[in-house]
PDB file of C-alpha atoms in Angstrom:
ATOM      1  CA  MET A  18      79.103 103.339 122.307  1.00  0.00           C
ATOM      2  CA  SER A  19      81.203 105.870 120.459  1.00  0.00           C
ATOM      3  CA  THR A  20      79.705 107.510 117.399  1.00  0.00           C
ATOM      4  CA  GLY A  21      82.427 110.120 116.990  1.00  0.00           C
ATOM      5  CA  THR A  22      80.268 112.763 118.687  1.00  0.00           C
ATOM      6  CA  SER A  23      82.294 115.379 120.567  1.00  0.00           C
ATOM      7  CA  THR A  24      81.896 115.344 124.350  1.00  0.00           C
ATOM      8  CA  SER A  25      83.668 117.029 127.234  1.00  0.00           C
ATOM      9  CA  ALA A  26      85.742 114.574 129.286  1.00  0.00           C
ATOM     10  CA  THR A  27      86.501 114.930 132.989  1.00  0.00           C
ATOM     11  CA  ALA A  28      89.418 113.402 134.904  1.00  0.00           C
ATOM     12  CA  THR A  29      89.707 112.996 138.667  1.00  0.00           C
ATOM     13  CA  THR A  30      93.019 113.685 140.385  1.00  0.00           C
ATOM     14  CA  THR A  31      94.321 112.236 143.644  1.00  0.00           C
ATOM     15  CA  ALA A  32      93.307 115.423 145.414  1.00  0.00           C
ATOM     16  CA  GLY A  33      89.728 114.732 144.362  1.00  0.00           C
ATOM     17  CA  THR A  34      89.496 117.881 142.255  1.00  0.00           C
ATOM     18  CA  PRO A  35      87.941 117.401 138.811  1.00  0.00           C
ATOM     19  CA  THR A  36      90.091 118.622 135.925  1.00  0.00           C
ATOM     20  CA  THR A  37      88.046 119.223 132.798  1.00  0.00           C
ATOM     21  CA  SER A  38      89.484 119.206 129.308  1.00  0.00           C
ATOM     22  CA  GLY A  39      87.567 122.371 128.385  1.00  0.00           C
ATOM     23  CA  SER A  40      86.688 122.864 124.745  1.00  0.00           C
ATOM     24  CA  THR A  41      86.834 119.442 123.152  1.00  0.00           C
ATOM     25  CA  PRO A  42      88.306 119.166 119.639  1.00  0.00           C
ATOM     26  CA  PRO A  43      86.030 117.807 116.910  1.00  0.00           C
ATOM     27  CA  SER A  44      87.990 114.545 116.931  1.00  0.00           C
ATOM     28  CA  GLY A  45      86.504 113.551 120.293  1.00  0.00           C
ATOM     29  CA  PRO A  46      87.170 113.585 124.029  1.00  0.00           C
ATOM     30  CA  ASP A  47      90.627 114.520 125.295  1.00  0.00           C
ATOM     31  CA  THR A  48      91.565 114.368 128.982  1.00  0.00           C
ATOM     32  CA  THR A  49      94.177 116.606 130.533  1.00  0.00           C
ATOM     33  CA  GLY A  50      97.134 114.849 132.144  1.00  0.00           C
ATOM     34  CA  GLY A  51     100.040 116.234 134.091  1.00  0.00           C
ATOM     35  CA  THR A  52     103.245 115.296 135.853  1.00  0.00           C
ATOM     36  CA  GLY A  53     102.616 113.374 139.073  1.00  0.00           C
ATOM     37  CA  GLY A  54      99.428 112.116 140.683  1.00  0.00           C
ATOM     38  CA  THR A  55      96.648 109.900 139.426  1.00  0.00           C
ATOM     39  CA  THR A  56      94.134 110.457 136.631  1.00  0.00           C
ATOM     40  CA  VAL A  57      91.146 108.342 135.660  1.00  0.00           C
ATOM     41  CA  VAL A  58      90.926 108.458 131.872  1.00  0.00           C
ATOM     42  CA  PRO A  59      87.322 107.992 130.685  1.00  0.00           C
ATOM     43  CA  ALA A  60      86.329 105.544 127.988  1.00  0.00           C
ATOM     44  CA  ARG A  61      87.412 106.704 124.507  1.00  0.00           C
ATOM     45  CA  ALA A  62      89.494 109.602 125.885  1.00  0.00           C
ATOM     46  CA  ALA A  63      93.131 110.627 125.379  1.00  0.00           C
ATOM     47  CA  TRP A  64      95.826 111.453 127.940  1.00  0.00           C
ATOM     48  CA  SER A  65      99.449 112.590 127.915  1.00  0.00           C
ATOM     49  CA  SER A  66     102.186 113.373 130.403  1.00  0.00           C
ATOM     50  CA  VAL A  67     105.897 114.016 130.646  1.00  0.00           C
ATOM     51  CA  ILE A  68     107.397 111.279 132.815  1.00  0.00           C
ATOM     52  CA  ARG A  69     110.774 112.247 134.254  1.00  0.00           C
ATOM     53  CA  ALA A  70     113.745 109.871 134.329  1.00  0.00           C
ATOM     54  CA  GLY A  71     113.288 107.411 137.187  1.00  0.00           C
ATOM     55  CA  GLU A  72     109.577 108.126 137.615  1.00  0.00           C
ATOM     56  CA  THR A  73     107.049 105.363 137.065  1.00  0.00           C
ATOM     57  CA  LEU A  74     103.767 105.163 135.195  1.00  0.00           C
ATOM     58  CA  THR A  75     101.217 102.596 136.357  1.00  0.00           C
ATOM     59  CA  ILE A  76      98.341 101.808 133.988  1.00  0.00           C
ATOM     60  CA  THR A  77      95.401 100.089 135.684  1.00  0.00           C
ATOM     61  CA  ASP A  78      92.650  98.338 133.736  1.00  0.00           C
ATOM     62  CA  LEU A  79      89.780  99.299 136.041  1.00  0.00           C
ATOM     63  CA  HIS A  80      87.030  97.164 134.505  1.00  0.00           C
ATOM     64  CA  GLY A  81      88.996  94.564 132.518  1.00  0.00           C
ATOM     65  CA  ASN A  82      89.418  93.850 128.797  1.00  0.00           C
ATOM     66  CA  GLN A  83      90.272  97.466 127.876  1.00  0.00           C
ATOM     67  CA  ALA A  84      92.994  98.134 125.302  1.00  0.00           C
ATOM     68  CA  VAL A  85      95.273 101.123 125.933  1.00  0.00           C
ATOM     69  CA  ASP A  86      97.089 102.424 122.835  1.00  0.00           C
ATOM     70  CA  PHE A  87     100.453 103.942 123.771  1.00  0.00           C
ATOM     71  CA  LEU A  88     103.230 106.009 122.185  1.00  0.00           C
ATOM     72  CA  VAL A  89     106.377 107.357 123.842  1.00  0.00           C
ATOM     73  CA  TYR A  90     108.908 109.995 122.739  1.00  0.00           C
ATOM     74  CA  ASP A  91     112.068 111.571 124.135  1.00  0.00           C
ATOM     75  CA  ALA A  92     110.626 114.606 125.946  1.00  0.00           C
ATOM     76  CA  HIS A  93     113.478 116.863 124.789  1.00  0.00           C
ATOM     77  CA  ASP A  94     113.750 115.559 121.218  1.00  0.00           C
ATOM     78  CA  PRO A  95     110.503 113.965 119.971  1.00  0.00           C
ATOM     79  CA  SER A  96     112.245 112.885 116.764  1.00  0.00           C
ATOM     80  CA  VAL A  97     113.600 110.121 119.009  1.00  0.00           C
ATOM     81  CA  ARG A  98     110.562 107.926 119.555  1.00  0.00           C
ATOM     82  CA  TYR A  99     109.344 104.409 120.245  1.00  0.00           C
ATOM     83  CA  SER A 100     110.314 101.879 117.602  1.00  0.00           C
ATOM     84  CA  ALA A 101     108.403  98.607 117.347  1.00  0.00           C
ATOM     85  CA  PRO A 102     111.143  96.893 115.262  1.00  0.00           C
ATOM     86  CA  ASP A 103     113.913  97.898 117.681  1.00  0.00           C
ATOM     87  CA  THR A 104     111.826  96.850 120.679  1.00  0.00           C
ATOM     88  CA  ILE A 105     110.883  93.482 119.187  1.00  0.00           C
ATOM     89  CA  GLN A 106     114.497  92.832 118.157  1.00  0.00           C
ATOM     90  CA  ALA A 107     115.811  93.730 121.611  1.00  0.00           C
ATOM     91  CA  GLN A 108     113.334  91.418 123.389  1.00  0.00           C
ATOM     92  CA  GLY A 109     113.386  88.645 120.807  1.00  0.00           C
ATOM     93  CA  ASN A 110     109.606  88.601 121.256  1.00  0.00           C
ATOM     94  CA  ILE A 111     106.612  90.433 119.774  1.00  0.00           C
ATOM     95  CA  PHE A 112     104.838  90.429 123.147  1.00  0.00           C
ATOM     96  CA  LEU A 113     105.747  92.675 126.075  1.00  0.00           C
ATOM     97  CA  THR A 114     105.779  91.852 129.795  1.00  0.00           C
ATOM     98  CA  ALA A 115     107.823  92.519 132.944  1.00  0.00           C
ATOM     99  CA  GLY A 116     111.452  93.146 131.996  1.00  0.00           C
ATOM    100  CA  SER A 117     110.672  94.309 128.461  1.00  0.00           C
ATOM    101  CA  VAL A 118     112.453  97.507 127.408  1.00  0.00           C
ATOM    102  CA  LEU A 119     110.735  99.978 125.086  1.00  0.00           C
ATOM    103  CA  MET A 120     113.436 100.974 122.608  1.00  0.00           C
ATOM    104  CA  SER A 121     113.737 104.105 120.484  1.00  0.00           C
ATOM    105  CA  ASP A 122     114.487 104.351 116.778  1.00  0.00           C
ATOM    106  CA  GLU A 123     118.088 105.017 117.874  1.00  0.00           C
ATOM    107  CA  HIS A 124     118.041 101.642 119.691  1.00  0.00           C
ATOM    108  CA  THR A 125     118.267 103.321 123.091  1.00  0.00           C
ATOM    109  CA  PRO A 126     115.937 102.616 126.043  1.00  0.00           C
ATOM    110  CA  LEU A 127     112.927 104.854 126.673  1.00  0.00           C
ATOM    111  CA  MET A 128     110.998 102.938 129.339  1.00  0.00           C
ATOM    112  CA  THR A 129     111.137  99.542 131.057  1.00  0.00           C
ATOM    113  CA  VAL A 130     108.200  97.387 132.161  1.00  0.00           C
ATOM    114  CA  VAL A 131     109.019  96.763 135.833  1.00  0.00           C
ATOM    115  CA  SER A 132     105.850  94.869 136.810  1.00  0.00           C
ATOM    116  CA  ASP A 133     102.939  93.325 134.943  1.00  0.00           C
ATOM    117  CA  ASP A 134      99.848  91.522 136.238  1.00  0.00           C
ATOM    118  CA  VAL A 135      98.780  90.262 132.804  1.00  0.00           C
ATOM    119  CA  GLY A 136     101.939  88.912 131.167  1.00  0.00           C
ATOM    120  CA  ARG A 137     101.375  89.650 127.493  1.00  0.00           C
ATOM    121  CA  HIS A 138     100.812  92.890 125.583  1.00  0.00           C
ATOM    122  CA  ASP A 139     100.670  93.616 121.847  1.00  0.00           C
ATOM    123  CA  THR A 140     103.228  95.385 119.637  1.00  0.00           C
ATOM    124  CA  VAL A 141     101.868  94.620 116.153  1.00  0.00           C
ATOM    125  CA  GLY A 142      98.107  95.287 116.095  1.00  0.00           C
ATOM    126  CA  GLY A 143      98.421  99.034 115.505  1.00  0.00           C
ATOM    127  CA  ALA A 144      95.915 101.793 116.250  1.00  0.00           C
ATOM    128  CA  CYS A 145      92.350 101.881 114.970  1.00  0.00           C
ATOM    129  CA  SER A 146      91.484 104.665 112.542  1.00  0.00           C
ATOM    130  CA  LYS A 147      88.486 105.787 110.518  1.00  0.00           C
ATOM    131  CA  GLU A 148      90.170 104.345 107.430  1.00  0.00           C
ATOM    132  CA  SER A 149      90.933 100.915 108.907  1.00  0.00           C
ATOM    133  CA  ASN A 150      87.482 100.699 110.506  1.00  0.00           C
ATOM    134  CA  THR A 151      85.870 101.435 107.137  1.00  0.00           C
ATOM    135  CA  LEU A 152      88.004  98.815 105.391  1.00  0.00           C
ATOM    136  CA  ARG A 153      87.396  96.119 107.999  1.00  0.00           C
ATOM    137  CA  TYR A 154      83.856  96.794 109.165  1.00  0.00           C
ATOM    138  CA  GLY A 155      82.098  98.882 106.496  1.00  0.00           C
ATOM    139  CA  HIS A 156      81.396 102.490 105.583  1.00  0.00           C
ATOM    140  CA  HIS A 157      78.841 102.883 108.375  1.00  0.00           C
ATOM    141  CA  THR A 158      81.774 103.029 110.849  1.00  0.00           C
ATOM    142  CA  TRP A 159      83.372 106.122 109.252  1.00  0.00           C
ATOM    143  CA  SER A 160      81.999 108.549 111.846  1.00  0.00           C
ATOM    144  CA  GLN A 161      83.166 106.478 114.822  1.00  0.00           C
ATOM    145  CA  HIS A 162      85.918 107.928 116.999  1.00  0.00           C
ATOM    146  CA  ALA A 163      89.269 106.095 116.758  1.00  0.00           C
ATOM    147  CA  CYS A 164      92.699 105.927 118.400  1.00  0.00           C
ATOM    148  CA  VAL A 165      94.420 107.826 115.585  1.00  0.00           C
ATOM    149  CA  ASP A 166      92.037 110.739 116.277  1.00  0.00           C
ATOM    150  CA  ASN A 167      93.051 110.643 119.944  1.00  0.00           C
ATOM    151  CA  PHE A 168      96.769 110.537 119.132  1.00  0.00           C
ATOM    152  CA  LEU A 169      96.475 113.466 116.717  1.00  0.00           C
ATOM    153  CA  ALA A 170      94.417 115.594 119.122  1.00  0.00           C
ATOM    154  CA  ARG A 171      96.714 114.965 122.070  1.00  0.00           C
ATOM    155  CA  GLY A 172      99.930 115.074 120.038  1.00  0.00           C
ATOM    156  CA  ALA A 173      99.000 118.493 118.641  1.00  0.00           C
ATOM    157  CA  ARG A 174      99.259 119.886 122.170  1.00  0.00           C
ATOM    158  CA  HIS A 175     102.936 118.906 122.115  1.00  0.00           C
ATOM    159  CA  GLY A 176     103.717 120.065 118.577  1.00  0.00           C
ATOM    160  CA  LEU A 177     103.339 116.608 117.034  1.00  0.00           C
ATOM    161  CA  GLY A 178     101.492 115.792 113.818  1.00  0.00           C
ATOM    162  CA  LYS A 179     100.652 112.907 111.495  1.00  0.00           C
ATOM    163  CA  ARG A 180     104.293 112.379 110.536  1.00  0.00           C
ATOM    164  CA  ASP A 181     105.116 111.741 114.193  1.00  0.00           C
ATOM    165  CA  LEU A 182     102.711 108.807 114.581  1.00  0.00           C
ATOM    166  CA  VAL A 183     104.469 105.448 114.484  1.00  0.00           C
ATOM    167  CA  SER A 184     103.482 101.852 115.214  1.00  0.00           C
ATOM    168  CA  ASN A 185     102.200 101.841 118.778  1.00  0.00           C
ATOM    169  CA  ILE A 186     101.955  99.499 121.742  1.00  0.00           C
ATOM    170  CA  ASN A 187      98.558  98.113 122.771  1.00  0.00           C
ATOM    171  CA  TRP A 188      98.602  97.409 126.490  1.00  0.00           C
ATOM    172  CA  TYR A 189      96.066  94.730 127.523  1.00  0.00           C
ATOM    173  CA  MET A 190      95.215  93.904 123.897  1.00  0.00           C
ATOM    174  CA  ASN A 191      95.335  90.241 122.879  1.00  0.00           C
ATOM    175  CA  VAL A 192      96.570  89.783 119.293  1.00  0.00           C
ATOM    176  CA  PRO A 193      97.539  86.145 118.693  1.00  0.00           C
ATOM    177  CA  VAL A 194      99.623  85.364 115.619  1.00  0.00           C
ATOM    178  CA  GLU A 195      98.769  82.186 113.723  1.00  0.00           C
ATOM    179  CA  SER A 196     101.379  79.945 112.093  1.00  0.00           C
ATOM    180  CA  ASP A 197     100.557  81.441 108.684  1.00  0.00           C
ATOM    181  CA  GLY A 198     101.154  84.976 109.990  1.00  0.00           C
ATOM    182  CA  THR A 199      97.475  85.868 110.362  1.00  0.00           C
ATOM    183  CA  LEU A 200      96.751  88.289 113.201  1.00  0.00           C
ATOM    184  CA  GLY A 201      93.700  87.837 115.377  1.00  0.00           C
ATOM    185  CA  ILE A 202      91.939  90.339 117.638  1.00  0.00           C
ATOM    186  CA  VAL A 203      90.263  88.409 120.442  1.00  0.00           C
ATOM    187  CA  ASP A 204      89.091  88.905 124.012  1.00  0.00           C
ATOM    188  CA  GLY A 205      91.770  90.399 126.233  1.00  0.00           C
ATOM    189  CA  LEU A 206      93.620  88.550 128.989  1.00  0.00           C
ATOM    190  CA  SER A 207      93.140  91.285 131.565  1.00  0.00           C
ATOM    191  CA  ALA A 208      90.641  91.483 134.426  1.00  0.00           C
ATOM    192  CA  PRO A 209      89.316  94.327 136.596  1.00  0.00           C
ATOM    193  CA  GLY A 210      92.049  95.982 138.645  1.00  0.00           C
ATOM    194  CA  LEU A 211      95.046  94.413 136.920  1.00  0.00           C
ATOM    195  CA  ALA A 212      97.946  96.781 136.270  1.00  0.00           C
ATOM    196  CA  LEU A 213     101.378  97.218 134.746  1.00  0.00           C
ATOM    197  CA  THR A 214     104.118  99.655 135.732  1.00  0.00           C
ATOM    198  CA  LEU A 215     106.763 101.261 133.522  1.00  0.00           C
ATOM    199  CA  ARG A 216     109.885 103.148 134.597  1.00  0.00           C
ATOM    200  CA  ALA A 217     111.168 106.050 132.506  1.00  0.00           C
ATOM    201  CA  GLU A 218     114.825 105.590 131.540  1.00  0.00           C
ATOM    202  CA  ARG A 219     115.008 109.253 130.454  1.00  0.00           C
ATOM    203  CA  ASP A 220     112.562 112.160 130.385  1.00  0.00           C
ATOM    204  CA  VAL A 221     109.789 110.934 128.086  1.00  0.00           C
ATOM    205  CA  LEU A 222     106.525 112.203 126.652  1.00  0.00           C
ATOM    206  CA  VAL A 223     103.753 109.610 126.752  1.00  0.00           C
ATOM    207  CA  LEU A 224     100.626 109.739 124.571  1.00  0.00           C
ATOM    208  CA  VAL A 225      97.716 107.446 125.422  1.00  0.00           C
ATOM    209  CA  SER A 226      94.481 106.635 123.625  1.00  0.00           C
ATOM    210  CA  ASN A 227      92.004 104.757 125.796  1.00  0.00           C
ATOM    211  CA  CYS A 228      90.805 102.745 122.825  1.00  0.00           C
ATOM    212  CA  PRO A 229      87.259 103.563 121.623  1.00  0.00           C
ATOM    213  CA  GLN A 230      86.939 100.534 119.318  1.00  0.00           C
ATOM    214  CA  ILE A 231      83.485  98.888 119.377  1.00  0.00           C
ATOM    215  CA  ASN A 232      83.716  96.689 116.264  1.00  0.00           C
ATOM    216  CA  ASN A 233      85.921  93.897 117.628  1.00  0.00           C
ATOM    217  CA  PRO A 234      86.472  92.240 121.049  1.00  0.00           C
ATOM    218  CA  CYS A 235      89.586  94.245 122.065  1.00  0.00           C
ATOM    219  CA  ASN A 236      87.440  96.244 124.538  1.00  0.00           C
ATOM    220  CA  GLY A 237      84.694  93.691 124.999  1.00  0.00           C
ATOM    221  CA  PHE A 238      82.608  95.841 122.614  1.00  0.00           C
ATOM    222  CA  GLU A 239      82.147  98.351 125.455  1.00  0.00           C
ATOM    223  CA  PRO A 240      85.085 100.753 126.125  1.00  0.00           C
ATOM    224  CA  THR A 241      85.698 101.570 129.795  1.00  0.00           C
ATOM    225  CA  ALA A 242      87.879 103.833 131.947  1.00  0.00           C
ATOM    226  CA  VAL A 243      91.508 103.218 132.930  1.00  0.00           C
ATOM    227  CA  ARG A 244      93.731 104.821 135.567  1.00  0.00           C
ATOM    228  CA  MET A 245      97.129 106.477 135.034  1.00  0.00           C
ATOM    229  CA  SER A 246      99.340 106.915 138.102  1.00  0.00           C
ATOM    230  CA  VAL A 247     102.696 108.704 137.931  1.00  0.00           C
ATOM    231  CA  GLY A 248     105.069 107.813 140.768  1.00  0.00           C
ATOM    232  CA  THR A 249     108.133 109.681 141.965  1.00  0.00           C
ATOM    233  CA  ALA A 250     111.650 108.475 141.234  1.00  0.00           C
ATOM    234  CA  ALA A 251     113.061 106.001 143.742  1.00  0.00           C
TER     235      ALA A 251
END
């Protein structure tokens, strides 16, 4: 379980060569990603990559019930970034699945979900943070690592800061909405080995937090690894 203690994370590439993140920032583990190939992102770790137009990104839930927090930006102009309102309006649905288009704040496409083994992913639950954990679960959670920490640590490598964080997507996270508008966070719908694939509609920068949350069922109370696979353009 995460306690916010800094550790050094290791990723494995398709060539079988370990790539280590090196000196880990105080905010927690951060795993190096790159263009092309496959990376296993450890539990609680962060990952990023530039995905070129036409390339694909496949996210595999290796052990099941693992939420993957996700942000995407125009790689050449990060002020153009994922917009939850534009995406929800374009789909007419708060849940994402195959055929859903991730829209920017300029209402232009960033990525498209081309295949999905699960069928429903969250756009409204947001990213866990020290502040929200403290509010929801008590002051004893303050030191626990959170997705906002991952986004800030990874985003800093690309010149992004707090002002660049927006409402994110939660792949594999199950957030039902009740008739009165209440949001729930319940066990996920995913299972070991299920995957989804996105296609980049332009050159994009992707930031990922492999969610470290241990205070609700979004990760089955035990965060696990996921796999990121970048495929070449067709």
